[in-house]
PDB file of C-alpha atoms in Angstrom:
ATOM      1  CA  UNK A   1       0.000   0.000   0.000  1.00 51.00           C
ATOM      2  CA  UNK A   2       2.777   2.167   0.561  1.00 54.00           C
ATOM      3  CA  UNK A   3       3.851   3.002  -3.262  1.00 55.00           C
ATOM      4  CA  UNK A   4       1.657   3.968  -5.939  1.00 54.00           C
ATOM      5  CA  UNK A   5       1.936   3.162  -9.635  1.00 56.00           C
ATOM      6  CA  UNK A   6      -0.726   4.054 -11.510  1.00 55.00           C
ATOM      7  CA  UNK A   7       0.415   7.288 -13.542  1.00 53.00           C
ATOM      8  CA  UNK A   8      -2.648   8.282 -15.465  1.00 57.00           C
ATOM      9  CA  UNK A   9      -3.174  11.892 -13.320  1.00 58.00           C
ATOM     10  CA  UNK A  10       0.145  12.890 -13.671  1.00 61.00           C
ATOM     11  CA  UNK A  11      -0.129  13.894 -17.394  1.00 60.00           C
ATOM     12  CA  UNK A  12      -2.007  17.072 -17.428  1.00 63.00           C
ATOM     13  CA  UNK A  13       0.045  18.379 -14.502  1.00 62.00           C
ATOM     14  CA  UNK A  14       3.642  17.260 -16.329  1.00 60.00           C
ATOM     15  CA  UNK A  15       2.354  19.203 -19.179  1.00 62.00           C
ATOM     16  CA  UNK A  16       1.838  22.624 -17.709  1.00 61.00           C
ATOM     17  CA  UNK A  17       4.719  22.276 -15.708  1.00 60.00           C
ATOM     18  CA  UNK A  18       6.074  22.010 -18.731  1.00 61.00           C
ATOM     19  CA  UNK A  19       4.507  24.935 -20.607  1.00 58.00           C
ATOM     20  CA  UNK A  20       5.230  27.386 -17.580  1.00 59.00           C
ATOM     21  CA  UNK A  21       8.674  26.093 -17.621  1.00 57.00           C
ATOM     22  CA  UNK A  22       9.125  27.282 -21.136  1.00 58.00           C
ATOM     23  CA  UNK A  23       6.950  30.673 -20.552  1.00 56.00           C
ATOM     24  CA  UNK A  24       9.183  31.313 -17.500  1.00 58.00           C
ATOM     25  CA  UNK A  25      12.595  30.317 -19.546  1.00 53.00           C
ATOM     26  CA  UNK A  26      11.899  33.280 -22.154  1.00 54.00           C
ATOM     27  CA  UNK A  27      12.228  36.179 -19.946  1.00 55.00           C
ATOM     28  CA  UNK A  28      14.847  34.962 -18.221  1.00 53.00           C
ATOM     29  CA  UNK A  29      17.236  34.038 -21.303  1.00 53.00           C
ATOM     30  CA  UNK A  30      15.747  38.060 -22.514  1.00 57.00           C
ATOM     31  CA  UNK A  31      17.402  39.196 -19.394  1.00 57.00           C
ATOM     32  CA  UNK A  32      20.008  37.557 -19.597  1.00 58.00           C
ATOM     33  CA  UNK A  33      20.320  39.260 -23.133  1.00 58.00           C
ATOM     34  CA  UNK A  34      23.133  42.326 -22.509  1.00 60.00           C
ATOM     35  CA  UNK A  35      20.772  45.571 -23.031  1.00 58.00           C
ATOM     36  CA  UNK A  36      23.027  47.102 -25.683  1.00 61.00           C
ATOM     37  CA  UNK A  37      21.868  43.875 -28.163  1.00 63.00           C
ATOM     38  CA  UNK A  38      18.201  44.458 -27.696  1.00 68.00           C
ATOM     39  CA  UNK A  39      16.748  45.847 -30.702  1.00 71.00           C
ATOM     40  CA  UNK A  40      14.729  48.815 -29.483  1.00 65.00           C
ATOM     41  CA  UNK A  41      10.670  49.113 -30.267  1.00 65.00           C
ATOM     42  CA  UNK A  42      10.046  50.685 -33.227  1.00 64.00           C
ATOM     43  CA  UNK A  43       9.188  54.482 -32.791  1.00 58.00           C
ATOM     44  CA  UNK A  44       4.982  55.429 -32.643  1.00 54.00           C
ATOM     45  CA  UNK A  45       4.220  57.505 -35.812  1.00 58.00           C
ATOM     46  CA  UNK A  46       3.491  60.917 -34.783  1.00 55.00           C
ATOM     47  CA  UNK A  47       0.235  61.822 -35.367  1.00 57.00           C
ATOM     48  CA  UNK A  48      -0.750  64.687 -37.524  1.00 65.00           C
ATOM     49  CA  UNK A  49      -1.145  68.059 -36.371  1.00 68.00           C
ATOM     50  CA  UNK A  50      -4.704  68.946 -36.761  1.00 76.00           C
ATOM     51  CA  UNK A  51      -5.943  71.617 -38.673  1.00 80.00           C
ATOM     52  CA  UNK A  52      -6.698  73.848 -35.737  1.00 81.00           C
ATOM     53  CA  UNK A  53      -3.889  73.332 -34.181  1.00 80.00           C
ATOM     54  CA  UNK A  54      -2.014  74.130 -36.427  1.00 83.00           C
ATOM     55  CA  UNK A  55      -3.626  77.435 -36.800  1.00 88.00           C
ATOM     56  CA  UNK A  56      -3.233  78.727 -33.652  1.00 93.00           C
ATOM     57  CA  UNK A  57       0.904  78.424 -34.490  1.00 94.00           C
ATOM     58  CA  UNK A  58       2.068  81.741 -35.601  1.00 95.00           C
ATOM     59  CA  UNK A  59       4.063  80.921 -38.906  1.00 93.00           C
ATOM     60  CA  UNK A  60       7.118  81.946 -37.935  1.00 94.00           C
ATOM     61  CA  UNK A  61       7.304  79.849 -35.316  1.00 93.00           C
ATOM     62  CA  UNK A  62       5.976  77.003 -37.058  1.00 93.00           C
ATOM     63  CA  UNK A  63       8.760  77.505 -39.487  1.00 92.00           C
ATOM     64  CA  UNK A  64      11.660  77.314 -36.389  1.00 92.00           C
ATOM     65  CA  UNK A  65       9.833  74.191 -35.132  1.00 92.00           C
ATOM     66  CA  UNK A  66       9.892  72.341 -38.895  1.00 92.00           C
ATOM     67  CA  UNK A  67      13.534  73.616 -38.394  1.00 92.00           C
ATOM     68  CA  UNK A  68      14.243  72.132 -35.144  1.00 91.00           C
ATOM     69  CA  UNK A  69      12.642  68.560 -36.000  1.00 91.00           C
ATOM     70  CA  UNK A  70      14.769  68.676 -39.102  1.00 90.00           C
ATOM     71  CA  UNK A  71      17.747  68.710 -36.648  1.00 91.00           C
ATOM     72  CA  UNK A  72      16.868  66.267 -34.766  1.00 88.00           C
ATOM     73  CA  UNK A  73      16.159  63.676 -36.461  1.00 86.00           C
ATOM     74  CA  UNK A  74      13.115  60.803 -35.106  1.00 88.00           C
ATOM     75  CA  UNK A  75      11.734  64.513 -33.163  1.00 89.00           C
ATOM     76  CA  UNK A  76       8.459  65.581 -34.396  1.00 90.00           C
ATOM     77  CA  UNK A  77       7.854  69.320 -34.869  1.00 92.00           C
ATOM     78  CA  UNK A  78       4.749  68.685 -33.208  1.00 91.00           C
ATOM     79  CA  UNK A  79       6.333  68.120 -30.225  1.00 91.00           C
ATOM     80  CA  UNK A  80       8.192  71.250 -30.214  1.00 91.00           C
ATOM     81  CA  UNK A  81       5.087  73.004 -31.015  1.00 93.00           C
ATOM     82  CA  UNK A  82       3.314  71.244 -27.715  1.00 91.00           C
ATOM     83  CA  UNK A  83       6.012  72.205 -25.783  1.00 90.00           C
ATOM     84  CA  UNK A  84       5.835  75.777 -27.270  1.00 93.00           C
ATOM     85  CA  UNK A  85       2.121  75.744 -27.108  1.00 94.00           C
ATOM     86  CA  UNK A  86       2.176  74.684 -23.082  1.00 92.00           C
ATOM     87  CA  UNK A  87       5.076  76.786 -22.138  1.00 91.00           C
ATOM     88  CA  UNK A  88       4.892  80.426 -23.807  1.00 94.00           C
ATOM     89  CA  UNK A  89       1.661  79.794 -25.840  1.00 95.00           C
ATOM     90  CA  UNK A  90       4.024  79.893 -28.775  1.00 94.00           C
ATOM     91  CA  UNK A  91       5.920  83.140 -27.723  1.00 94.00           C
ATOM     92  CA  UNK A  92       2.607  85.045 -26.844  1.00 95.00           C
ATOM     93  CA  UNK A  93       2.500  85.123 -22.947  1.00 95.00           C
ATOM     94  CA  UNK A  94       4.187  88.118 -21.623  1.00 93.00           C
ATOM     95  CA  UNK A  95       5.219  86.228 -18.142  1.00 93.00           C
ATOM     96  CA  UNK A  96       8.696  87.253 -17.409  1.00 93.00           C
ATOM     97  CA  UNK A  97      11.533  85.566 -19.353  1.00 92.00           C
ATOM     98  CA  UNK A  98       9.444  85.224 -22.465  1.00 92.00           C
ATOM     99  CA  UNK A  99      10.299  88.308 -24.342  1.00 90.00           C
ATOM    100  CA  UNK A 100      13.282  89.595 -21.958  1.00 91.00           C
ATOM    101  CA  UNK A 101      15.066  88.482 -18.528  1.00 90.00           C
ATOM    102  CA  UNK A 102      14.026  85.346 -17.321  1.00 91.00           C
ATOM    103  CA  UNK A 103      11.571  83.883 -15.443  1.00 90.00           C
ATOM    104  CA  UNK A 104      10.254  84.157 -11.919  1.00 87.00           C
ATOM    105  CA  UNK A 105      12.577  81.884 -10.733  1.00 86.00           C
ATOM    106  CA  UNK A 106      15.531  83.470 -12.227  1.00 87.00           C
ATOM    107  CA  UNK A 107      17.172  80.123 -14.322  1.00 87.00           C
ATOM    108  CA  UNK A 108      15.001  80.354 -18.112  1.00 88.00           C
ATOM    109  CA  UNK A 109      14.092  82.467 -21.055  1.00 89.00           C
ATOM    110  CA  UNK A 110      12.595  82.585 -24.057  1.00 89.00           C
ATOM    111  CA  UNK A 111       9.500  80.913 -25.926  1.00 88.00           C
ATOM    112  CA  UNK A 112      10.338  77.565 -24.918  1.00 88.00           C
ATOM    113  CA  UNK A 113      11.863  78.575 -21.759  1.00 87.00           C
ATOM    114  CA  UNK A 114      15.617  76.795 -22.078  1.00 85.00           C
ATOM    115  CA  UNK A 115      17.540  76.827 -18.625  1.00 87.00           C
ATOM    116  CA  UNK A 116      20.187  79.859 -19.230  1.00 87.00           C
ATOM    117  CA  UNK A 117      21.780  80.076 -16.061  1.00 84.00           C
ATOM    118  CA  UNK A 118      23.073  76.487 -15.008  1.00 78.00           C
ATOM    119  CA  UNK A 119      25.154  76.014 -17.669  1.00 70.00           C
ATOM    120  CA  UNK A 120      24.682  76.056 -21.451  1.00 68.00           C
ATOM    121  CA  UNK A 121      20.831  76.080 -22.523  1.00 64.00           C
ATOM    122  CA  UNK A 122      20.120  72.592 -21.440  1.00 65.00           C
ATOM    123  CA  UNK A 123      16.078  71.958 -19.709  1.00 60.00           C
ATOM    124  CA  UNK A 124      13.078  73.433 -20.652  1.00 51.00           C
TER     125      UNK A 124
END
């Protein structure tokens, strides 16, 4: 009575032992994968700017943020122009540090308010 051996239940549970085994093994030979040979996710597609917004852009701005994706390759302009948009309302607030000086606490200026005094123009 002491050892059993009939088999038949076994099956099912050797199989998804066997299936979380192999689940389980991927991550763990992907982390063992050195980060600098991952291949990175490919980059979203920006969306369009839509009509409206794209309006409200005065052109010569929207002509320096064209210019500044160019630059930058994989940057959308339409980033810079959110970023302009949020920070200056694309050069039209007249907060401190937008026009002249900086701002209210003394570190940017300008329309997209660059960091001027902690080194070389470095944070919005």
């Amino acid at each position: 009575m002491g050892r059993r051996d009939d088999h038949r239940g076994e099956g099912p549970w050797l199989m998804l032992f066997l299936v979380l085994l192999a689940v389980g093994a991927k991550p763990a030979a992907e982390a063992a994968t050195p980060h600098h040979r991952r291949t990175p996710p490919p980059a979203p597609t920006p969306a369009a700017a839509s009509s409206t917004g794209r309006a409200d852009i005065p052109p010569a701005y929207l002509v320096l943020y064209q210019r500044g994706a160019h630059a930058c390759p994989g940057l959308s302009w339409a980033v810079l122009a959110g970023i302009g948009k949020v920070e200056t309302n694309h050069g039209r607030s007249r907060a401190p540090g937008v026009v002249s000086g900086v701002n209210r606490f003394g570190c940017c200026s300008g329309p997209m308010q660059f960091n001027i005094r902690n080194g070389p123009p470095s944070t919005w």
